[in-house]
Coordinates of C-alpha atoms and ligand atoms in Angstrom, one line a residue:
M78 CA 0.0 0.0 0.0
N79 CA 1.2 3.5 -0.8
P80 CA 2.5 4.9 2.6
V81 CA 0.8 8.2 2.2
S82 CA -2.7 6.7 1.6
A83 CA -2.1 4.1 4.4
A84 CA -1.1 6.9 6.7
N85 CA -4.4 8.6 6.1
K86 CA -6.4 5.7 7.4
S87 CA -8.3 6.2 10.6
S88 CA -6.5 5.6 13.9
E89 CA -8.6 2.5 14.8
S90 CA -7.1 0.6 12.0
L91 CA -3.5 1.7 12.4
V92 CA -1.9 -1.2 14.2
L93 CA -0.2 -4.4 13.4
T94 CA 0.6 -7.0 16.0
Q95 CA 4.2 -7.3 15.0
S96 CA 7.0 -7.1 17.6
T97 CA 10.0 -9.0 18.7
A98 CA 9.5 -9.1 22.5
K99 CA 6.3 -10.1 24.0
L100 CA 4.7 -9.2 27.3
G101 CA 3.7 -12.1 29.7
S102 CA 0.5 -12.3 27.8
D103 CA 0.5 -12.4 24.0
L104 CA 0.5 -8.6 23.7
P105 CA 3.5 -7.1 21.7
L106 CA 5.8 -4.8 23.5
F107 CA 6.0 -2.5 20.5
T108 CA 3.4 -2.2 17.8
R109 CA 4.3 -0.9 14.4
Y110 CA 2.1 1.6 12.7
V111 CA 0.3 -0.1 9.8
G112 CA 1.1 2.9 7.5
N113 CA 4.8 2.6 8.0
P114 CA 7.1 4.0 6.8
I115 CA 5.6 7.4 7.8
L116 CA 8.3 9.4 5.9
S117 CA 10.3 8.5 3.0
R118 CA 12.3 10.2 0.2
D119 CA 9.2 10.6 -2.0
N120 CA 7.6 12.9 0.6
W121 CA 10.5 15.4 0.6
P122 CA 10.0 18.9 -1.0
Y123 CA 13.5 18.9 -2.5
P124 CA 15.8 16.1 -3.9
I125 CA 17.3 13.8 -1.3
N126 CA 18.6 10.3 -1.1
S127 CA 17.1 9.2 2.2
V128 CA 15.3 10.3 5.4
M129 CA 16.0 8.5 8.7
N130 CA 17.0 8.7 12.4
A131 CA 14.7 11.6 13.5
G132 CA 14.8 13.3 16.8
A133 CA 11.2 13.9 18.1
V134 CA 9.5 16.3 20.4
L135 CA 5.9 17.4 21.3
L136 CA 5.8 21.2 20.8
A137 CA 3.9 23.4 23.2
A138 CA 0.9 23.6 20.9
G139 CA 0.6 19.8 20.9
E140 CA 2.2 19.3 17.4
T141 CA 4.8 16.6 16.9
L142 CA 8.1 17.8 15.4
L143 CA 10.5 15.4 13.9
L144 CA 14.0 16.7 13.2
C145 CA 15.1 14.2 10.5
R146 CA 18.5 13.2 9.3
I147 CA 18.4 13.7 5.6
E148 CA 21.2 12.2 3.4
D149 CA 21.4 14.4 0.4
R150 CA 22.5 13.3 -3.1
S151 CA 26.1 14.0 -2.4
G152 CA 26.0 11.5 0.4
L153 CA 26.3 14.0 3.2
S154 CA 23.7 14.7 5.9
H155 CA 21.8 17.6 7.3
L156 CA 18.7 18.0 9.5
C157 CA 15.2 18.9 8.3
A158 CA 12.1 19.4 10.4
A159 CA 8.7 17.9 9.7
R160 CA 5.6 18.9 11.7
S161 CA 2.3 17.1 12.2
T162 CA -0.8 17.6 14.3
N163 CA -1.3 13.9 15.1
G164 CA 2.3 12.7 14.8
V165 CA 1.4 10.2 12.2
D166 CA 0.5 11.9 8.9
N167 CA 0.0 15.1 7.0
W168 CA 3.6 16.1 7.7
R169 CA 4.6 19.7 6.8
I170 CA 8.2 19.6 5.9
D171 CA 10.5 22.6 5.8
P172 CA 11.0 23.5 2.2
R173 CA 14.8 23.8 2.8
P174 CA 17.3 22.2 5.3
T175 CA 16.5 23.3 8.8
L176 CA 20.0 22.9 10.3
E177 CA 23.0 22.4 7.9
A178 CA 26.6 21.8 8.5
N179 CA 28.5 25.0 8.7
P180 CA 32.1 23.8 8.2
L181 CA 33.5 27.4 7.9
E182 CA 32.6 28.1 11.5
F183 CA 32.5 24.5 12.7
P184 CA 35.2 22.4 10.7
E185 CA 34.1 19.3 12.7
E186 CA 31.0 19.3 10.4
I187 CA 32.8 19.2 7.1
W188 CA 31.1 15.9 6.2
G189 CA 27.7 16.8 7.5
I190 CA 25.6 16.4 10.6
E191 CA 23.5 13.4 11.6
D192 CA 21.3 11.7 14.2
P193 CA 19.8 14.5 16.4
R194 CA 18.4 13.8 19.9
I195 CA 16.1 16.5 21.2
T196 CA 15.6 17.2 24.9
Y197 CA 13.3 20.0 26.2
V198 CA 15.1 21.7 29.1
P199 CA 12.6 23.5 31.3
E200 CA 15.3 25.6 33.1
L201 CA 16.4 27.0 29.8
E202 CA 13.0 27.1 28.2
Q203 CA 14.7 25.8 25.2
Y204 CA 15.2 22.5 23.3
A205 CA 18.7 21.0 23.4
V206 CA 19.7 19.2 20.2
A207 CA 22.7 16.8 20.5
Y208 CA 23.8 15.6 17.1
T209 CA 26.7 13.9 15.4
S210 CA 29.1 16.1 13.5
F211 CA 31.2 14.3 11.0
A212 CA 34.7 15.2 9.7
R213 CA 38.2 13.8 9.1
G214 CA 38.7 12.8 12.7
G215 CA 35.5 10.8 12.7
P216 CA 32.1 11.5 14.3
G217 CA 31.9 13.8 17.3
V218 CA 29.0 15.1 19.4
S219 CA 27.8 18.7 18.9
L220 CA 25.2 20.6 20.8
A221 CA 22.8 23.4 19.9
L222 CA 19.9 25.2 21.7
T223 CA 16.7 26.3 20.0
K224 CA 13.4 27.8 21.0
D225 CA 11.6 27.2 17.7
F226 CA 13.6 24.9 15.4
R227 CA 14.1 27.9 13.1
S228 CA 17.2 29.6 14.7
F229 CA 19.8 27.7 16.7
E230 CA 22.5 28.7 19.1
R231 CA 25.4 26.4 18.2
F232 CA 27.8 25.3 20.9
G233 CA 30.1 23.4 18.4
V234 CA 31.7 20.1 19.3
V235 CA 31.3 19.1 22.9
M236 CA 32.7 15.6 22.8
S237 CA 35.6 15.1 20.4
P238 CA 35.8 12.3 17.9
E239 CA 35.3 9.4 18.0
D240 CA 32.0 9.9 19.8
K241 CA 28.2 9.8 18.9
D242 CA 24.8 8.7 20.1
A243 CA 24.3 11.5 22.6
A244 CA 21.4 13.1 24.4
L245 CA 21.2 15.7 27.2
L246 CA 19.2 14.9 30.4
P247 CA 16.4 17.4 30.8
R248 CA 17.5 18.7 34.2
R249 CA 20.6 19.1 36.2
I250 CA 21.8 16.2 38.4
G251 CA 23.4 17.4 41.6
G252 CA 23.7 20.9 40.0
R253 CA 25.4 19.8 36.8
W254 CA 24.1 19.0 33.4
A255 CA 24.5 15.4 32.2
L256 CA 25.1 14.0 28.7
I257 CA 24.9 10.4 27.7
H258 CA 27.2 9.5 24.8
R259 CA 29.1 6.7 23.2
P260 CA 32.8 7.3 22.7
M261 CA 35.0 4.7 21.0
T262 CA 37.9 4.1 23.3
A263 CA 40.5 1.4 23.8
L264 CA 37.9 -0.1 26.1
G265 CA 35.4 -0.5 23.3
A266 CA 32.1 1.1 22.2
H267 CA 30.3 1.5 25.5
M268 CA 27.8 4.1 26.8
W269 CA 29.2 6.9 29.0
I270 CA 27.9 9.8 31.0
S271 CA 29.6 13.2 31.4
Y272 CA 28.7 16.2 33.5
S273 CA 29.1 20.0 33.0
P274 CA 28.4 23.2 34.9
D275 CA 27.6 25.2 31.7
L276 CA 27.0 22.8 28.8
R277 CA 30.4 23.7 27.3
H278 CA 32.9 22.1 29.6
W279 CA 32.5 18.4 30.3
G280 CA 34.1 16.1 32.8
S281 CA 33.5 13.4 35.4
H282 CA 33.3 10.9 32.6
K283 CA 31.9 7.5 33.6
I284 CA 30.9 4.3 31.8
I285 CA 27.2 3.6 32.5
L286 CA 26.6 0.5 30.3
E287 CA 29.0 -1.8 28.6
A288 CA 28.6 -3.7 25.4
R289 CA 28.5 -7.4 26.1
R290 CA 30.8 -9.8 24.4
G291 CA 30.6 -13.1 22.5
G292 CA 27.3 -14.1 21.0
W293 CA 25.1 -11.6 22.7
W294 CA 22.8 -9.4 20.5
D295 CA 24.4 -6.4 22.0
A296 CA 28.0 -7.6 21.8
N297 CA 30.9 -5.1 21.1
K298 CA 28.9 -2.0 20.2
I299 CA 26.0 -0.3 21.9
G300 CA 24.7 3.3 22.0
L301 CA 21.8 5.4 23.2
C302 CA 18.7 5.6 21.0
S303 CA 16.2 8.2 22.0
P304 CA 16.7 10.5 25.0
P305 CA 16.2 8.7 28.4
I306 CA 12.6 8.8 29.8
E307 CA 12.2 9.9 33.4
T308 CA 10.0 7.5 35.3
A309 CA 9.3 7.0 39.0
K310 CA 11.5 3.9 38.9
G311 CA 14.4 5.6 37.1
W312 CA 15.7 6.8 33.8
L313 CA 14.4 4.3 31.2
M314 CA 16.8 4.0 28.3
I315 CA 16.3 2.4 25.0
Y316 CA 19.6 1.5 23.5
H317 CA 20.8 -0.1 20.3
G318 CA 23.1 -3.2 20.1
V319 CA 25.0 -4.0 17.0
R320 CA 25.4 -7.6 16.2
Q321 CA 28.1 -8.3 13.5
T322 CA 27.3 -11.2 11.3
A323 CA 28.9 -12.7 8.1
S324 CA 26.4 -10.7 6.1
G325 CA 26.6 -7.4 7.9
S326 CA 25.5 -5.7 11.1
I327 CA 22.0 -6.1 12.7
Y328 CA 20.8 -3.1 14.8
R329 CA 18.3 -4.1 17.5
L330 CA 16.9 -2.3 20.6
G331 CA 17.2 -3.2 24.3
L332 CA 16.1 -1.6 27.6
A333 CA 18.0 -0.5 30.7
L334 CA 17.0 1.5 33.8
F335 CA 19.3 4.0 35.6
D336 CA 19.1 5.6 39.0
L337 CA 17.2 9.0 38.9
E338 CA 19.7 11.0 41.0
R339 CA 22.8 9.0 40.1
P340 CA 22.2 8.1 36.4
E341 CA 25.6 6.4 36.1
V342 CA 24.1 3.6 38.2
C343 CA 22.4 0.9 36.1
L344 CA 19.6 -0.6 38.1
Q345 CA 18.3 -3.1 35.5
R346 CA 19.3 -4.3 32.0
G347 CA 17.2 -6.6 29.9
N348 CA 18.6 -9.8 28.5
S349 CA 17.0 -10.0 25.1
W350 CA 16.3 -7.3 22.5
V351 CA 12.8 -5.8 22.5
F352 CA 12.6 -4.7 18.9
G353 CA 14.6 -5.5 15.8
P354 CA 14.3 -5.5 12.0
E355 CA 11.5 -7.7 10.7
T356 CA 9.5 -5.9 8.0
S357 CA 10.8 -5.3 4.5
Y358 CA 11.4 -1.6 5.1
E359 CA 13.5 -2.4 8.1
R360 CA 15.4 -5.3 6.5
N361 CA 16.0 -3.8 3.1
G362 CA 17.4 -0.3 2.3
D363 CA 20.6 1.6 1.9
V364 CA 21.8 -0.3 5.0
N365 CA 19.9 -3.5 5.6
D366 CA 18.7 -4.7 9.0
V367 CA 18.6 -1.4 10.9
V368 CA 16.1 0.0 13.3
F369 CA 17.5 3.2 14.8
P370 CA 15.3 5.5 16.9
C371 CA 16.5 9.0 17.9
G372 CA 13.3 10.2 19.4
Q373 CA 10.0 9.6 21.0
T374 CA 7.0 11.4 22.2
I375 CA 4.9 10.5 25.2
G376 CA 1.1 10.4 24.9
A377 CA -1.3 12.5 27.0
D378 CA -1.9 9.5 29.3
G379 CA 1.7 9.8 30.4
D380 CA 2.3 6.1 29.4
T381 CA 2.1 5.7 25.6
I382 CA 5.4 6.0 23.9
N383 CA 5.5 6.8 20.3
L384 CA 8.9 5.7 19.1
Y385 CA 10.2 7.2 15.8
Y386 CA 12.9 5.2 14.2
G387 CA 15.0 5.2 11.1
A388 CA 14.6 1.9 9.1
A389 CA 17.3 0.5 7.0
D390 CA 18.9 4.0 6.7
S391 CA 16.2 4.8 4.2
C392 CA 12.9 6.0 5.8
V393 CA 11.3 7.0 9.1
A394 CA 8.8 4.6 10.9
L395 CA 6.7 4.6 14.0
A396 CA 6.1 2.0 16.7
T397 CA 4.1 2.5 19.9
G398 CA 4.4 0.9 23.3
S399 CA 3.6 1.5 27.0
I400 CA 6.2 2.8 29.5
R401 CA 4.5 0.7 32.2
S402 CA 4.8 -2.4 30.1
L403 CA 8.4 -1.8 29.2
L404 CA 9.2 -1.3 33.0
S405 CA 7.4 -4.5 33.9
W406 CA 9.1 -6.4 31.0
L407 CA 12.4 -5.3 32.5
D408 CA 11.4 -6.6 35.9
S409 CA 11.0 -10.1 34.4
N410 CA 13.8 -10.2 31.8
L411 CA 16.8 -9.1 33.8
S412 CA 20.3 -9.9 33.0
P413 CA 22.0 -12.3 35.5
T414 CA 24.0 -9.2 36.7
T415 CA 22.6 -5.8 36.0
K416 CA 25.7 -4.1 34.8
H417 CA 28.6 -6.3 33.6
T418 CA 27.6 -9.3 31.7
F419 CA 30.4 -10.6 29.6
Ligands
BMA506 C1 25.3 4.1 13.0 C2 24.9 5.5 12.6 C3 23.5 5.6 12.2 C4 23.1 4.6 11.2 C5 23.6 3.2 11.6 C6 23.3 2.1 10.6 O1 26.6 4.0 13.2 O2 25.7 6.0 11.6 O3 23.2 6.9 11.7 O4 21.7 4.6 11.0 O5 25.0 3.3 11.9 O6 24.0 2.4 9.4

């Protein structure tokens, strides 16, 4: 079915019961929107190669904004905003790139900018966008603040290469800002947290979640997906694990929970993945077998999670779940040890 006509169907008929992990009952943990993909190259108002890996936020007026990674037809990426009243269809897409690399001022962006994660920061009354800046030294983490996704205050690179998969926590922890990110170090591709008094100077770096090893689905390389969700039980994190196989990598999603006031402390980590590439648009594209969320919105009930994910580095898709269900799944699918499982 044409994605646009499918996307216009009524909400009662929007769901498919496809998911990797199941709840205790037979209910799926994540449900794919039946009109997936919700955004693809054909929707774009200017020529592009692909749209993927979108940051997401609910604007004050209730609109959903997706800040999409666009790969242009030179192969480099920029960011472009799409807005929708229901977060599903009738996207209004900026007619030009919303945030482009500016290599004259920021040489760390010479090969483009990618994979934005958006956090609304009440103290600043602004959105913080953490994104990957790509240059000769490899990917690094850059930060920008915006009130309206039209003009941006750019901080430049805040985590030097090789580093990516970053998001800011929405509030200070013990007086300092906290950034989750994924540096590549001699120790491997693990998730770290760093703290800052001013969003510009970062320190107190700590590993918070390690890639497992061997045959695990999340062996050797992991990274944050969408920004952590604050729940009464802790920061709920959706992370990706990259399984290397003889025919390429498989990007799947897992869950972990971190202490609210000490977010470097992992309280729970799930054993199996909860979502992975299954449909044709997730299995086949520019990069096969990739699901890669960079953002979510939370429904008015405070429980529904609308997860926006890049599929096969070619389009943007939507899956919905319940925060309560994700937390209770974690309770019953824990790793033998919560933090280090090699
Ligand atoms: C990661 C990032 C993502 C991409 C994924 C699969 O390293 O570069 O932007 O979606 O690989 O290619």
